[in-house]
Amino acid sequence: MTEMIYVASTWVLPVLLAITLHEAAHGFAAACLGDDTAKRMGRVSINPLRHVDILGTVVLPLALLLFRAPFLFGWAKPVPVNFAALNHPKRDMVLVAAAGPMANFAMALSAAILIHLALYISGATGIWLLENLRNAMVINLVLAVFNLIPLPPLDGGRIAVGLLPRPLALRFARLEKWGLFIIVGMLFILPLIGAQLGAKINVFAWLVGVPVTFLYDLLLHVAGVV
Protein backbone atom coordinates (compact mmCIF):
# COMPACT_ATOMS: atom_id res chain seq x y z
CA MET A 1 0.00 0.00 0.00
CA THR A 2 2.81 2.41 0.88
CA GLU A 3 4.49 1.73 -2.46
CA MET A 4 1.21 2.34 -4.31
CA ILE A 5 0.71 5.67 -2.53
CA TYR A 6 4.25 6.71 -3.45
CA VAL A 7 3.76 5.74 -7.11
CA ALA A 8 0.45 7.65 -7.16
CA SER A 9 2.20 10.73 -5.73
CA THR A 10 4.60 10.74 -8.69
CA TRP A 11 1.79 10.50 -11.26
CA VAL A 12 -1.18 12.52 -9.95
CA LEU A 13 0.21 16.00 -10.62
CA PRO A 14 1.71 15.17 -14.06
CA VAL A 15 -1.54 13.56 -15.24
CA LEU A 16 -3.77 16.37 -13.94
CA LEU A 17 -1.57 19.08 -15.47
CA ALA A 18 -1.26 17.26 -18.78
CA ILE A 19 -4.98 16.72 -19.37
CA THR A 20 -6.01 20.09 -17.89
CA LEU A 21 -3.63 22.22 -19.95
CA HIS A 22 -4.38 20.15 -23.07
CA GLU A 23 -8.08 21.04 -22.88
CA ALA A 24 -7.47 24.62 -21.71
CA ALA A 25 -5.20 25.13 -24.73
CA HIS A 26 -8.03 24.11 -27.07
CA GLY A 27 -10.36 26.59 -25.38
CA PHE A 28 -7.78 29.40 -25.39
CA ALA A 29 -7.00 28.89 -29.08
CA ALA A 30 -10.71 28.87 -29.95
CA ALA A 31 -11.27 32.09 -27.97
CA CYS A 32 -8.38 33.78 -29.79
CA LEU A 33 -9.79 32.68 -33.14
CA GLY A 34 -13.36 33.89 -32.66
CA ASP A 35 -15.29 31.24 -30.68
CA ASP A 36 -15.85 32.13 -27.03
CA THR A 37 -17.99 29.06 -26.19
CA ALA A 38 -15.37 27.48 -23.94
CA LYS A 39 -14.54 30.82 -22.34
CA ARG A 40 -18.20 31.48 -21.48
CA MET A 41 -18.43 28.01 -19.92
CA GLY A 42 -15.35 28.58 -17.77
CA ARG A 43 -13.29 25.97 -19.61
CA VAL A 44 -10.34 28.25 -20.45
CA SER A 45 -8.97 27.50 -17.01
CA ILE A 46 -6.06 25.64 -15.40
CA ASN A 47 -8.37 24.53 -12.58
CA PRO A 48 -8.52 20.71 -13.02
CA LEU A 49 -12.00 20.56 -11.44
CA ARG A 50 -13.45 22.38 -14.46
CA HIS A 51 -12.19 19.65 -16.78
CA VAL A 52 -12.70 16.46 -14.73
CA ASP A 53 -14.27 13.50 -16.51
CA ILE A 54 -15.22 10.80 -13.99
CA LEU A 55 -14.17 7.92 -16.24
CA GLY A 56 -11.11 9.45 -17.88
CA THR A 57 -9.75 11.53 -15.00
CA VAL A 58 -10.62 9.34 -12.01
CA VAL A 59 -11.66 5.75 -12.79
CA LEU A 60 -9.16 4.87 -15.54
CA PRO A 61 -6.03 6.28 -13.83
CA LEU A 62 -7.01 4.55 -10.56
CA ALA A 63 -7.57 1.25 -12.37
CA LEU A 64 -4.20 1.52 -14.12
CA LEU A 65 -2.57 2.27 -10.77
CA LEU A 66 -4.22 -0.72 -9.07
CA PHE A 67 -3.16 -3.03 -11.91
CA ARG A 68 0.38 -1.63 -11.76
CA ALA A 69 0.42 -0.38 -15.35
CA PRO A 70 3.80 0.99 -16.52
CA PHE A 71 2.27 4.47 -16.79
CA LEU A 72 -1.01 6.22 -16.05
CA PHE A 73 -3.26 7.57 -18.78
CA GLY A 74 -6.47 9.55 -18.84
CA TRP A 75 -8.48 12.31 -20.42
CA ALA A 76 -10.63 15.27 -19.46
CA LYS A 77 -14.03 16.47 -20.66
CA PRO A 78 -13.60 17.73 -24.24
CA VAL A 79 -13.72 21.51 -24.49
CA PRO A 80 -16.78 22.62 -26.49
CA VAL A 81 -15.85 24.38 -29.72
CA ASN A 82 -18.28 25.87 -32.24
CA PHE A 83 -16.18 25.60 -35.39
CA ALA A 84 -18.71 27.64 -37.36
CA ALA A 85 -18.02 30.61 -35.06
CA LEU A 86 -14.28 30.64 -35.81
CA ASN A 87 -12.96 33.46 -37.98
CA HIS A 88 -11.87 31.05 -40.72
CA PRO A 89 -13.56 27.75 -39.78
CA LYS A 90 -11.56 25.32 -41.94
CA ARG A 91 -8.15 26.84 -41.24
CA ASP A 92 -8.81 27.65 -37.60
CA MET A 93 -10.10 24.12 -36.93
CA VAL A 94 -6.53 22.96 -37.58
CA LEU A 95 -5.06 25.52 -35.17
CA VAL A 96 -7.58 24.78 -32.40
CA ALA A 97 -7.07 21.02 -32.74
CA ALA A 98 -3.28 21.37 -32.78
CA ALA A 99 -3.25 23.58 -29.68
CA GLY A 100 -3.82 20.66 -27.28
CA PRO A 101 -0.97 18.41 -28.49
CA MET A 102 1.33 21.44 -28.84
CA ALA A 103 0.66 22.31 -25.19
CA ASN A 104 1.60 18.74 -24.26
CA PHE A 105 4.83 18.92 -26.27
CA ALA A 106 5.68 22.23 -24.56
CA MET A 107 5.06 20.71 -21.11
CA ALA A 108 7.18 17.67 -21.97
CA LEU A 109 10.07 19.92 -23.02
CA SER A 110 9.64 22.06 -19.88
CA ALA A 111 9.78 18.93 -17.72
CA ALA A 112 12.95 17.80 -19.51
CA ILE A 113 14.59 21.17 -18.82
CA LEU A 114 13.51 21.11 -15.15
CA ILE A 115 15.23 17.74 -14.71
CA HIS A 116 18.43 19.81 -14.41
CA LEU A 117 16.99 21.24 -11.17
CA ALA A 118 16.03 17.83 -9.80
CA LEU A 119 19.57 16.55 -10.37
CA TYR A 120 20.88 19.20 -7.95
CA ILE A 121 18.49 18.17 -5.16
CA SER A 122 19.83 15.33 -3.08
CA GLY A 123 18.05 12.61 -1.15
CA ALA A 124 14.48 11.34 -1.37
CA THR A 125 13.09 14.75 -2.37
CA GLY A 126 15.31 14.92 -5.44
CA ILE A 127 14.40 11.37 -6.48
CA TRP A 128 10.67 12.08 -6.02
CA LEU A 129 10.91 15.30 -8.06
CA LEU A 130 12.90 13.53 -10.77
CA GLU A 131 10.24 10.80 -11.06
CA ASN A 132 7.49 13.43 -11.28
CA LEU A 133 9.32 15.20 -14.10
CA ARG A 134 10.06 11.99 -16.02
CA ASN A 135 6.42 10.95 -15.62
CA ALA A 136 5.35 14.40 -16.83
CA MET A 137 7.42 13.86 -19.97
CA VAL A 138 5.85 10.44 -20.54
CA ILE A 139 2.19 11.38 -20.01
CA ASN A 140 2.47 14.57 -22.07
CA LEU A 141 4.16 12.78 -24.96
CA VAL A 142 1.64 9.93 -24.82
CA LEU A 143 -1.28 12.39 -24.88
CA ALA A 144 0.23 14.42 -27.71
CA VAL A 145 1.09 11.45 -29.93
CA PHE A 146 -2.16 9.59 -29.22
CA ASN A 147 -4.28 12.65 -29.97
CA LEU A 148 -2.42 13.24 -33.23
CA ILE A 149 -3.58 9.89 -34.65
CA PRO A 150 -5.45 11.07 -37.79
CA LEU A 151 -8.85 9.72 -36.88
CA PRO A 152 -11.87 11.79 -35.78
CA PRO A 153 -12.75 12.68 -33.06
CA LEU A 154 -9.07 12.83 -32.05
CA ASP A 155 -7.20 16.08 -32.65
CA GLY A 156 -5.27 14.50 -35.52
CA GLY A 157 -8.57 13.67 -37.20
CA ARG A 158 -9.77 17.26 -36.92
CA ILE A 159 -6.44 18.49 -38.29
CA ALA A 160 -6.86 16.13 -41.25
CA VAL A 161 -10.42 17.38 -41.86
CA GLY A 162 -9.14 20.96 -41.86
CA LEU A 163 -6.30 20.21 -44.28
CA LEU A 164 -8.10 17.94 -46.76
CA PRO A 165 -9.94 19.35 -49.81
CA ARG A 166 -13.59 19.97 -48.96
CA PRO A 167 -15.10 16.87 -50.69
CA LEU A 168 -12.58 14.54 -49.00
CA ALA A 169 -12.89 16.42 -45.70
CA LEU A 170 -16.66 15.90 -45.63
CA ARG A 171 -16.29 12.17 -46.25
CA PHE A 172 -13.51 11.82 -43.69
CA ALA A 173 -15.49 13.78 -41.08
CA ARG A 174 -18.27 11.17 -41.29
CA LEU A 175 -15.90 8.73 -39.57
CA GLU A 176 -16.30 10.68 -36.33
CA LYS A 177 -19.39 8.76 -35.19
CA TRP A 178 -17.42 5.52 -35.59
CA GLY A 179 -14.09 6.89 -34.41
CA LEU A 180 -14.34 5.73 -30.80
CA PHE A 181 -15.30 2.20 -31.87
CA ILE A 182 -12.38 2.08 -34.31
CA ILE A 183 -9.96 3.24 -31.59
CA VAL A 184 -11.26 0.68 -29.07
CA GLY A 185 -11.07 -2.01 -31.74
CA MET A 186 -7.48 -1.19 -32.69
CA LEU A 187 -6.14 -0.73 -29.17
CA PHE A 188 -8.01 -3.42 -27.24
CA ILE A 189 -9.96 -5.89 -29.41
CA LEU A 190 -7.24 -6.54 -32.03
CA PRO A 191 -4.64 -7.45 -29.36
CA LEU A 192 -7.14 -9.85 -27.74
CA ILE A 193 -7.88 -11.51 -31.08
CA GLY A 194 -4.17 -11.69 -31.80
CA ALA A 195 -3.50 -13.32 -28.44
CA GLN A 196 -6.09 -16.00 -29.20
CA LEU A 197 -4.36 -16.68 -32.52
CA GLY A 198 -0.91 -16.73 -30.97
CA ALA A 199 0.12 -13.43 -32.54
CA LYS A 200 1.33 -10.38 -30.65
CA ILE A 201 -0.61 -7.40 -31.97
CA ASN A 202 0.13 -4.26 -29.98
CA VAL A 203 -1.25 -1.35 -31.99
CA PHE A 204 -0.75 1.09 -29.10
CA ALA A 205 2.97 0.25 -28.96
CA TRP A 206 3.30 0.70 -32.74
CA LEU A 207 1.34 3.94 -33.05
CA VAL A 208 2.19 5.58 -29.72
CA GLY A 209 4.95 3.73 -27.89
CA VAL A 210 7.57 3.91 -30.66
CA PRO A 211 7.21 7.67 -31.35
CA VAL A 212 7.00 8.45 -27.61
CA THR A 213 10.25 6.59 -26.93
CA PHE A 214 11.97 8.48 -29.76
CA LEU A 215 10.62 11.87 -28.65
CA TYR A 216 11.46 11.20 -24.98
CA ASP A 217 15.12 10.58 -25.84
CA LEU A 218 15.14 13.52 -28.27
CA LEU A 219 13.81 15.97 -25.66
CA LEU A 220 16.37 14.81 -23.10
CA HIS A 221 19.10 15.53 -25.65
CA VAL A 222 17.58 18.91 -26.60
CA ALA A 223 17.38 19.84 -22.90
CA GLY A 224 20.99 18.79 -22.43
CA VAL A 225 20.17 16.17 -19.80
CA VAL A 226 21.98 13.38 -21.68
Tab-separated table of C-alpha atoms in Angstrom:
chain	number	residue	atom	x	y	z
A	1	MET	CA	0.000	0.000	0.000
A	2	THR	CA	2.814	2.411	0.883
A	3	GLU	CA	4.493	1.732	-2.459
A	4	MET	CA	1.210	2.340	-4.308
A	5	ILE	CA	0.708	5.667	-2.532
A	6	TYR	CA	4.254	6.712	-3.450
A	7	VAL	CA	3.757	5.745	-7.110
A	8	ALA	CA	0.451	7.649	-7.163
A	9	SER	CA	2.198	10.725	-5.732
A	10	THR	CA	4.599	10.735	-8.691
A	11	TRP	CA	1.786	10.504	-11.260
A	12	VAL	CA	-1.183	12.525	-9.952
A	13	LEU	CA	0.208	16.004	-10.624
A	14	PRO	CA	1.714	15.170	-14.056
A	15	VAL	CA	-1.541	13.557	-15.245
A	16	LEU	CA	-3.769	16.374	-13.945
A	17	LEU	CA	-1.574	19.080	-15.465
A	18	ALA	CA	-1.265	17.256	-18.782
A	19	ILE	CA	-4.978	16.722	-19.370
A	20	THR	CA	-6.012	20.090	-17.894
A	21	LEU	CA	-3.634	22.220	-19.952
A	22	HIS	CA	-4.381	20.149	-23.066
A	23	GLU	CA	-8.078	21.042	-22.885
A	24	ALA	CA	-7.472	24.617	-21.714
A	25	ALA	CA	-5.200	25.130	-24.734
A	26	HIS	CA	-8.034	24.107	-27.074
A	27	GLY	CA	-10.357	26.594	-25.383
A	28	PHE	CA	-7.779	29.395	-25.392
A	29	ALA	CA	-7.004	28.890	-29.078
A	30	ALA	CA	-10.713	28.872	-29.948
A	31	ALA	CA	-11.275	32.092	-27.972
A	32	CYS	CA	-8.378	33.776	-29.786
A	33	LEU	CA	-9.788	32.684	-33.139
A	34	GLY	CA	-13.359	33.886	-32.659
A	35	ASP	CA	-15.285	31.242	-30.681
A	36	ASP	CA	-15.847	32.134	-27.033
A	37	THR	CA	-17.988	29.059	-26.193
A	38	ALA	CA	-15.369	27.479	-23.940
A	39	LYS	CA	-14.543	30.822	-22.343
A	40	ARG	CA	-18.202	31.484	-21.477
A	41	MET	CA	-18.430	28.006	-19.918
A	42	GLY	CA	-15.352	28.582	-17.769
A	43	ARG	CA	-13.288	25.972	-19.614
A	44	VAL	CA	-10.345	28.254	-20.450
A	45	SER	CA	-8.965	27.504	-17.013
A	46	ILE	CA	-6.064	25.643	-15.399
A	47	ASN	CA	-8.369	24.529	-12.579
A	48	PRO	CA	-8.521	20.714	-13.017
A	49	LEU	CA	-11.997	20.563	-11.437
A	50	ARG	CA	-13.448	22.375	-14.461
A	51	HIS	CA	-12.187	19.651	-16.778
A	52	VAL	CA	-12.697	16.461	-14.729
A	53	ASP	CA	-14.271	13.504	-16.511
A	54	ILE	CA	-15.216	10.804	-13.989
A	55	LEU	CA	-14.173	7.916	-16.238
A	56	GLY	CA	-11.109	9.447	-17.875
A	57	THR	CA	-9.750	11.528	-14.996
A	58	VAL	CA	-10.615	9.343	-12.006
A	59	VAL	CA	-11.663	5.752	-12.795
A	60	LEU	CA	-9.157	4.869	-15.544
A	61	PRO	CA	-6.026	6.283	-13.827
A	62	LEU	CA	-7.005	4.555	-10.560
A	63	ALA	CA	-7.574	1.254	-12.375
A	64	LEU	CA	-4.204	1.523	-14.119
A	65	LEU	CA	-2.572	2.275	-10.767
A	66	LEU	CA	-4.219	-0.718	-9.072
A	67	PHE	CA	-3.164	-3.033	-11.908
A	68	ARG	CA	0.383	-1.631	-11.763
A	69	ALA	CA	0.420	-0.378	-15.348
A	70	PRO	CA	3.797	0.994	-16.524
A	71	PHE	CA	2.267	4.469	-16.795
A	72	LEU	CA	-1.006	6.224	-16.053
A	73	PHE	CA	-3.259	7.571	-18.778
A	74	GLY	CA	-6.472	9.549	-18.835
A	75	TRP	CA	-8.479	12.311	-20.422
A	76	ALA	CA	-10.635	15.270	-19.462
A	77	LYS	CA	-14.031	16.466	-20.664
A	78	PRO	CA	-13.595	17.729	-24.238
A	79	VAL	CA	-13.717	21.507	-24.492
A	80	PRO	CA	-16.784	22.619	-26.495
A	81	VAL	CA	-15.847	24.384	-29.721
A	82	ASN	CA	-18.279	25.871	-32.238
A	83	PHE	CA	-16.177	25.601	-35.385
A	84	ALA	CA	-18.711	27.641	-37.359
A	85	ALA	CA	-18.017	30.610	-35.058
A	86	LEU	CA	-14.285	30.640	-35.814
A	87	ASN	CA	-12.960	33.462	-37.980
A	88	HIS	CA	-11.868	31.051	-40.719
A	89	PRO	CA	-13.558	27.750	-39.784
A	90	LYS	CA	-11.556	25.320	-41.935
A	91	ARG	CA	-8.151	26.845	-41.240
A	92	ASP	CA	-8.811	27.653	-37.601
A	93	MET	CA	-10.099	24.124	-36.930
A	94	VAL	CA	-6.530	22.962	-37.577
A	95	LEU	CA	-5.063	25.524	-35.168
A	96	VAL	CA	-7.577	24.782	-32.398
A	97	ALA	CA	-7.072	21.022	-32.741
A	98	ALA	CA	-3.279	21.373	-32.783
A	99	ALA	CA	-3.248	23.582	-29.676
A	100	GLY	CA	-3.819	20.665	-27.276
A	101	PRO	CA	-0.974	18.414	-28.493
A	102	MET	CA	1.329	21.436	-28.839
A	103	ALA	CA	0.657	22.309	-25.188
A	104	ASN	CA	1.605	18.743	-24.263
A	105	PHE	CA	4.834	18.921	-26.270
A	106	ALA	CA	5.676	22.230	-24.565
A	107	MET	CA	5.061	20.707	-21.115
A	108	ALA	CA	7.184	17.666	-21.973
A	109	LEU	CA	10.069	19.921	-23.023
A	110	SER	CA	9.639	22.057	-19.882
A	111	ALA	CA	9.776	18.927	-17.718
A	112	ALA	CA	12.953	17.797	-19.505
A	113	ILE	CA	14.592	21.169	-18.819
A	114	LEU	CA	13.514	21.106	-15.152
A	115	ILE	CA	15.233	17.740	-14.712
A	116	HIS	CA	18.433	19.807	-14.407
A	117	LEU	CA	16.993	21.239	-11.171
A	118	ALA	CA	16.034	17.831	-9.796
A	119	LEU	CA	19.565	16.553	-10.365
A	120	TYR	CA	20.879	19.204	-7.953
A	121	ILE	CA	18.487	18.171	-5.157
A	122	SER	CA	19.835	15.326	-3.075
A	123	GLY	CA	18.049	12.609	-1.152
A	124	ALA	CA	14.479	11.341	-1.371
A	125	THR	CA	13.088	14.747	-2.372
A	126	GLY	CA	15.310	14.915	-5.443
A	127	ILE	CA	14.395	11.368	-6.478
A	128	TRP	CA	10.668	12.079	-6.022
A	129	LEU	CA	10.912	15.296	-8.056
A	130	LEU	CA	12.897	13.527	-10.773
A	131	GLU	CA	10.238	10.802	-11.060
A	132	ASN	CA	7.489	13.435	-11.285
A	133	LEU	CA	9.321	15.202	-14.103
A	134	ARG	CA	10.063	11.992	-16.018
A	135	ASN	CA	6.422	10.948	-15.623
A	136	ALA	CA	5.351	14.400	-16.827
A	137	MET	CA	7.416	13.864	-19.970
A	138	VAL	CA	5.852	10.438	-20.543
A	139	ILE	CA	2.190	11.376	-20.006
A	140	ASN	CA	2.471	14.570	-22.072
A	141	LEU	CA	4.161	12.779	-24.958
A	142	VAL	CA	1.637	9.930	-24.821
A	143	LEU	CA	-1.281	12.394	-24.877
A	144	ALA	CA	0.234	14.419	-27.710
A	145	VAL	CA	1.092	11.446	-29.929
A	146	PHE	CA	-2.159	9.586	-29.216
A	147	ASN	CA	-4.276	12.651	-29.969
A	148	LEU	CA	-2.416	13.240	-33.235
A	149	ILE	CA	-3.580	9.890	-34.646
A	150	PRO	CA	-5.447	11.067	-37.787
A	151	LEU	CA	-8.851	9.721	-36.878
A	152	PRO	CA	-11.873	11.786	-35.785
A	153	PRO	CA	-12.750	12.683	-33.059
A	154	LEU	CA	-9.069	12.832	-32.047
A	155	ASP	CA	-7.197	16.083	-32.651
A	156	GLY	CA	-5.270	14.503	-35.515
A	157	GLY	CA	-8.568	13.671	-37.201
A	158	ARG	CA	-9.769	17.263	-36.924
A	159	ILE	CA	-6.443	18.493	-38.292
A	160	ALA	CA	-6.860	16.125	-41.249
A	161	VAL	CA	-10.415	17.378	-41.861
A	162	GLY	CA	-9.144	20.958	-41.861
A	163	LEU	CA	-6.303	20.208	-44.284
A	164	LEU	CA	-8.098	17.944	-46.764
A	165	PRO	CA	-9.941	19.352	-49.813
A	166	ARG	CA	-13.590	19.965	-48.960
A	167	PRO	CA	-15.095	16.867	-50.689
A	168	LEU	CA	-12.583	14.544	-49.000
A	169	ALA	CA	-12.885	16.417	-45.705
A	170	LEU	CA	-16.664	15.904	-45.628
A	171	ARG	CA	-16.285	12.173	-46.252
A	172	PHE	CA	-13.514	11.823	-43.689
A	173	ALA	CA	-15.494	13.776	-41.081
A	174	ARG	CA	-18.271	11.168	-41.289
A	175	LEU	CA	-15.900	8.733	-39.573
A	176	GLU	CA	-16.295	10.677	-36.332
A	177	LYS	CA	-19.392	8.761	-35.192
A	178	TRP	CA	-17.424	5.521	-35.592
A	179	GLY	CA	-14.088	6.885	-34.407
A	180	LEU	CA	-14.344	5.726	-30.800
A	181	PHE	CA	-15.302	2.201	-31.874
A	182	ILE	CA	-12.376	2.077	-34.312
A	183	ILE	CA	-9.964	3.240	-31.594
A	184	VAL	CA	-11.255	0.683	-29.072
A	185	GLY	CA	-11.070	-2.014	-31.744
A	186	MET	CA	-7.482	-1.187	-32.685
A	187	LEU	CA	-6.138	-0.735	-29.171
A	188	PHE	CA	-8.010	-3.424	-27.243
A	189	ILE	CA	-9.959	-5.891	-29.413
A	190	LEU	CA	-7.238	-6.544	-32.027
A	191	PRO	CA	-4.635	-7.447	-29.357
A	192	LEU	CA	-7.143	-9.845	-27.740
A	193	ILE	CA	-7.884	-11.509	-31.080
A	194	GLY	CA	-4.169	-11.694	-31.804
A	195	ALA	CA	-3.500	-13.317	-28.437
A	196	GLN	CA	-6.086	-16.001	-29.201
A	197	LEU	CA	-4.360	-16.680	-32.523
A	198	GLY	CA	-0.908	-16.731	-30.966
A	199	ALA	CA	0.117	-13.426	-32.544
A	200	LYS	CA	1.327	-10.382	-30.645
A	201	ILE	CA	-0.611	-7.401	-31.973
A	202	ASN	CA	0.125	-4.257	-29.977
A	203	VAL	CA	-1.245	-1.350	-31.992
A	204	PHE	CA	-0.748	1.093	-29.104
A	205	ALA	CA	2.967	0.251	-28.963
A	206	TRP	CA	3.300	0.696	-32.737
A	207	LEU	CA	1.338	3.938	-33.052
A	208	VAL	CA	2.187	5.577	-29.724
A	209	GLY	CA	4.953	3.726	-27.894
A	210	VAL	CA	7.571	3.912	-30.662
A	211	PRO	CA	7.214	7.669	-31.352
A	212	VAL	CA	7.000	8.450	-27.615
A	213	THR	CA	10.254	6.586	-26.932
A	214	PHE	CA	11.973	8.481	-29.765
A	215	LEU	CA	10.620	11.873	-28.651
A	216	TYR	CA	11.458	11.196	-24.984
A	217	ASP	CA	15.117	10.581	-25.842
A	218	LEU	CA	15.140	13.518	-28.274
A	219	LEU	CA	13.813	15.975	-25.664
A	220	LEU	CA	16.368	14.812	-23.100
A	221	HIS	CA	19.100	15.530	-25.654
A	222	VAL	CA	17.576	18.905	-26.597
A	223	ALA	CA	17.377	19.838	-22.899
A	224	GLY	CA	20.995	18.785	-22.427
A	225	VAL	CA	20.168	16.174	-19.798
A	226	VAL	CA	21.984	13.380	-21.680
